[in-house]
C-alpha positions as a Python dict, from the first residue, in 0.01 Angstrom:
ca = {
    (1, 'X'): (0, 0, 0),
    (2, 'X'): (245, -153, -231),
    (3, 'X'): (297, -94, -593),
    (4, 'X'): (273, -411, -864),
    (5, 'X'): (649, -327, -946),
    (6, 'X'): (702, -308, -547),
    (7, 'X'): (530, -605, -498),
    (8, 'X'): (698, -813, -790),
    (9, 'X'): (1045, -714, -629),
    (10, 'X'): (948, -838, -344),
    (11, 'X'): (853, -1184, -403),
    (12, 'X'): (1099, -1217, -624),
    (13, 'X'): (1371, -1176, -339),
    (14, 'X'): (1150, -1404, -131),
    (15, 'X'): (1166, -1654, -414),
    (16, 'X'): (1538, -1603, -416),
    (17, 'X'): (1563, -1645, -102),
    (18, 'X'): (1377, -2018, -62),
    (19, 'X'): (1665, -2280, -157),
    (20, 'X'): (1438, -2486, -282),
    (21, 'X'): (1311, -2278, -531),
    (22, 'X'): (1530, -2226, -868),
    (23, 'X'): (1444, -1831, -919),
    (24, 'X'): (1540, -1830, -1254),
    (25, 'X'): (1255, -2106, -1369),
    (26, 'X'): (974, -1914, -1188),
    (27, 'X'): (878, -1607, -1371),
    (28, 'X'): (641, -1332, -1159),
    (29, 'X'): (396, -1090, -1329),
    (30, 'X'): (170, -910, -1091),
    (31, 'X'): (-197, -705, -1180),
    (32, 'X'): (-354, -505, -906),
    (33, 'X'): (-200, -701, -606),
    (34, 'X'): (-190, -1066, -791),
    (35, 'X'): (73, -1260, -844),
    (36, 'X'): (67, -1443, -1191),
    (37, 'X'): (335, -1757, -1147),
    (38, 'X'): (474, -1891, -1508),
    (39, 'X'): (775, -2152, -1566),
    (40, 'X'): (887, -2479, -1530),
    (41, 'X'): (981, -2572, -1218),
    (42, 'X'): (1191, -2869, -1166),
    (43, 'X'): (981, -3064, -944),
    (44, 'X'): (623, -3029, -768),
    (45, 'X'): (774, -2982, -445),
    (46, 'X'): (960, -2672, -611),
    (47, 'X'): (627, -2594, -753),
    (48, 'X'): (464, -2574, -410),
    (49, 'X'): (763, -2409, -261),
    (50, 'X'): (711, -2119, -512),
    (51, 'X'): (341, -2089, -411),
    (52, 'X'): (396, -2100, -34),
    (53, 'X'): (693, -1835, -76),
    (54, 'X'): (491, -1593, -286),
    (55, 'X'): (211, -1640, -30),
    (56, 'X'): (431, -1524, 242),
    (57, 'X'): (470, -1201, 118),
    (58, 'X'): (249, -881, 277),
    (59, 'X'): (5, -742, 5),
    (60, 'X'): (-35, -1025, -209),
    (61, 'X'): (-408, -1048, -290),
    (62, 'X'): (-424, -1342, -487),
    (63, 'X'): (-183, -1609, -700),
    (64, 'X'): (-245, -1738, -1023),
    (65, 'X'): (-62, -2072, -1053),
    (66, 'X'): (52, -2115, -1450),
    (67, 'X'): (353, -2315, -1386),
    (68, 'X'): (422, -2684, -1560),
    (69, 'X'): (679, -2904, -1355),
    (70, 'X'): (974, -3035, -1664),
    (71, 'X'): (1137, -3307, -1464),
    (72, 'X'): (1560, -3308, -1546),
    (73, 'X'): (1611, -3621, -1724),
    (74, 'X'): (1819, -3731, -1403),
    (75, 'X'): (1480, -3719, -1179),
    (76, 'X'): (1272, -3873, -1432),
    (77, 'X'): (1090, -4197, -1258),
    (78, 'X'): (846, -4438, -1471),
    (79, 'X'): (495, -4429, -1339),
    (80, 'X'): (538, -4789, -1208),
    (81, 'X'): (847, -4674, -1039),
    (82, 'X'): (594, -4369, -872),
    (83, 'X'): (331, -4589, -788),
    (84, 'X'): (543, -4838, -598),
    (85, 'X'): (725, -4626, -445),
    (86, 'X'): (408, -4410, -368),
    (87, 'X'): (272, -4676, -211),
    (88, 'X'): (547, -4751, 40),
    (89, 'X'): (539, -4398, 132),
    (90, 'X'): (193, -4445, 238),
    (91, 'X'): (293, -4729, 410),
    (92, 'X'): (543, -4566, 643),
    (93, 'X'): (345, -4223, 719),
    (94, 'X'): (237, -4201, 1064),
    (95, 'X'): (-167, -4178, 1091),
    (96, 'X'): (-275, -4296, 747),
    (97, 'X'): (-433, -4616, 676),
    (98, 'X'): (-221, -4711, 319),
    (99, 'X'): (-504, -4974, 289),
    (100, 'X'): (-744, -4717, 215),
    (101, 'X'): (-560, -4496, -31),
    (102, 'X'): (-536, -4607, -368),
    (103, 'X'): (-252, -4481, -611),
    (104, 'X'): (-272, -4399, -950),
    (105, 'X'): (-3, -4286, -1199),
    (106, 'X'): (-54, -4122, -1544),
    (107, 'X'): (267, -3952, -1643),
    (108, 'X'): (393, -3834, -1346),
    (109, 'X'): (85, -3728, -1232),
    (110, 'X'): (-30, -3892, -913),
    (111, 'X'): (-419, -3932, -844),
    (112, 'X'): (-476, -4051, -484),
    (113, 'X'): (-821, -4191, -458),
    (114, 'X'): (-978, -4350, -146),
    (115, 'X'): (-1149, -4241, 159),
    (116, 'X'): (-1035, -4172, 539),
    (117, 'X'): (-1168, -4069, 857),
    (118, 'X'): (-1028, -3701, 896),
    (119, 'X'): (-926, -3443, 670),
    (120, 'X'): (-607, -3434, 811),
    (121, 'X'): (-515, -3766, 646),
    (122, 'X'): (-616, -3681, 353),
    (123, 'X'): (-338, -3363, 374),
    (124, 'X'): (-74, -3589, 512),
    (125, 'X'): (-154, -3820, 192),
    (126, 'X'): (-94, -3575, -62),
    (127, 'X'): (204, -3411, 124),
    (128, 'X'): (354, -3724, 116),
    (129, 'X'): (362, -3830, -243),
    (130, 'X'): (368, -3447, -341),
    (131, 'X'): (808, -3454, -253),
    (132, 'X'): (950, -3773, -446),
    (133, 'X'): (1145, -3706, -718),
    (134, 'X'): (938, -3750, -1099),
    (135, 'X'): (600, -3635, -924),
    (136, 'X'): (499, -3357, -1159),
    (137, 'X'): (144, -3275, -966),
    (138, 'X'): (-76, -3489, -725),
    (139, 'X'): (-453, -3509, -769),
    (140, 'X'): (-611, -3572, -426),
    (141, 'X'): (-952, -3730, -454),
    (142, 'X'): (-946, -3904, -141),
    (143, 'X'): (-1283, -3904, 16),
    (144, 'X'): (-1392, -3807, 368),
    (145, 'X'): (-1619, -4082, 545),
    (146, 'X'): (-1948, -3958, 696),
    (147, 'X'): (-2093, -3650, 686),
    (148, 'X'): (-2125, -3313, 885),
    (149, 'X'): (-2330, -3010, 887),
    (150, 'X'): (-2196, -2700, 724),
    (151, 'X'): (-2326, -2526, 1087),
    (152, 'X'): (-2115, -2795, 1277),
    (153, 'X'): (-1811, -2737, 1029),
    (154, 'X'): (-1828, -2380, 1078),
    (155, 'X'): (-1852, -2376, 1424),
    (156, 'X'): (-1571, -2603, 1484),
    (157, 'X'): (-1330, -2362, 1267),
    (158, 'X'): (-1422, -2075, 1489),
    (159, 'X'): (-1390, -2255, 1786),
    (160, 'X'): (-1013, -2352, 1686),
    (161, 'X'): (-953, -2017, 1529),
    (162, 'X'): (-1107, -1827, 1871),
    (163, 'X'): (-878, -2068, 2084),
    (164, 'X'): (-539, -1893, 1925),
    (165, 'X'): (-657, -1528, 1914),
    (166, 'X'): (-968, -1325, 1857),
    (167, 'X'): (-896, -1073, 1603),
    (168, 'X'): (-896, -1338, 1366),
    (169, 'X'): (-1235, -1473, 1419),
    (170, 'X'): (-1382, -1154, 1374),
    (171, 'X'): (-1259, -1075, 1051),
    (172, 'X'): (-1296, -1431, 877),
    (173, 'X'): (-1573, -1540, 628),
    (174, 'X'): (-1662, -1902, 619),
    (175, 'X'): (-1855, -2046, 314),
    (176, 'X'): (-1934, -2434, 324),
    (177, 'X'): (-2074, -2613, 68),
    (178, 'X'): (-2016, -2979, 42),
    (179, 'X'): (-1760, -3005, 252),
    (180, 'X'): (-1518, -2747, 57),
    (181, 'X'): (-1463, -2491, 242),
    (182, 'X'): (-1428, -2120, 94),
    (183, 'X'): (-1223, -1861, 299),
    (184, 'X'): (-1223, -1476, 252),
    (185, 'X'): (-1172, -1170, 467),
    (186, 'X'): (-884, -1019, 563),
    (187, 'X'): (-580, -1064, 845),
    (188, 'X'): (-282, -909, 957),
    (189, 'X'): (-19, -1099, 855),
    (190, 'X'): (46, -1446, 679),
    (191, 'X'): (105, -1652, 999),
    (192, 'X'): (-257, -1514, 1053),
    (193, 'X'): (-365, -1645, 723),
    (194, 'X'): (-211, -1976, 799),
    (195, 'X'): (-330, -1981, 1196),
    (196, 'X'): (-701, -2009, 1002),
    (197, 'X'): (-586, -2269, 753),
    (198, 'X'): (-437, -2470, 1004),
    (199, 'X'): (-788, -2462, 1180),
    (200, 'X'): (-976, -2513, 898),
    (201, 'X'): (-779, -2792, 799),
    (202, 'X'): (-795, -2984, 1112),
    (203, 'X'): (-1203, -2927, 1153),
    (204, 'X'): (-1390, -3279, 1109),
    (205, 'X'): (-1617, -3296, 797),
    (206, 'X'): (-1366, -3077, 610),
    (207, 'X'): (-1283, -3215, 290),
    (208, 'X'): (-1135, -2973, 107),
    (209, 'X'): (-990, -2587, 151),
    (210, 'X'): (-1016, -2272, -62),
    (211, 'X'): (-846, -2038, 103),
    (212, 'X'): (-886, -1641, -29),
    (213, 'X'): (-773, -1480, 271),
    (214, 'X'): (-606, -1179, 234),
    (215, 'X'): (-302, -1012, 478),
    (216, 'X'): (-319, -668, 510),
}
């Protein structure tokens, strides 16, 4: 098992090693296997870039996201400028209906409201918007049409998880409430933790994803 000080050189190289990530404007504390995440990022795509990279490293428990995106002054976009250009995004991505998706702007911040078939729109939504340049978060409140039983939802995600590899299934907790799904147990290694994600996500009646897993 890794030390914090092991652990905090560790994702700092991994940090240093993501070009899209500016090392120098994430700072890394960790406490008992988790990562603490301070700074100002330049943009939310750098923010998400930091998560995803710390996330990728073997013995991280848990992250604690404290970082606030500062735009450069060259990047900075008015919200009208977002919004419009938001909206053609939407416009142009492959599986989304843009007239269901509404846009909102409020300093940078964009607030996607809405509702859609699949929960996998919803994710394709927010990836999206989450990469042009002035976005300094996205607040997805799109809404999932119909409803399904936390049995069915549960079901499904083991079916998709037991369809790439048992172990996995085994040692997976699935909490539904809503549809927000919590999950917690342990795996292997991260493209285990993200194997489960990747079914979870694309389980119908999912709405929205917690995930707590933890690699060994």
């Amino acid at each position: 098992m890794k030390s914090d000080l092991e652990l905090k050189h560790d994702v700092e190289t991994e940090l240093a090693c993501d070009r899209s990530i500016q090392p120098a404007s994430v700072g890394v504390e960790v406490s008992s296997g988790v990562v603490t995440l301070s700074g100002h990022p330049a943009s939310y795509a750098a923010k998400l870039a930091a998560q995803r990279a710390t996330a990728r490293v073997a013995g991280v428990r848990g992250i604690v996201v404290q970082m606030e995106v500062r735009v450069p002054r060259h990047d900075e976009r008015s919200d009208e400028e977002i919004a419009n250009t938001a909206r053609s995004i939407l416009e142009w991505t492959v599986g989304i209906n843009h007239e269901d998706v509404q846009v909102e702007v409020e300093k940078g911040c964009v607030r996607l409201l809405g509702e859609c078939d699949w929960g996998y729109q919803s994710h394709a939504a927010q990836n999206a918007i989450a990469h042009l340049r002035g976005v300094t978060g996205v607040d997805n409140k799109i809404r999932i049409r119909g409803t399904t039983s936390a049995e069915d939802i549960a079901r499904g995600i083991r079916a998709a998880i037991g369809r790439h590899g048992e172990r996995e299934a085994k040692h997976v907790e699935i909490k539904i409430e809503g549809g927000t799904v919590t999950l917690t147990g342990n795996v292997a290694t991260h493209a285990e933790r993200q194997l489960v994600y990747g079914a979870a996500k694309a389980t119908p009646g999912v709405h929205t994803i917690v995930n707590l897993l933890n690699v060994e």
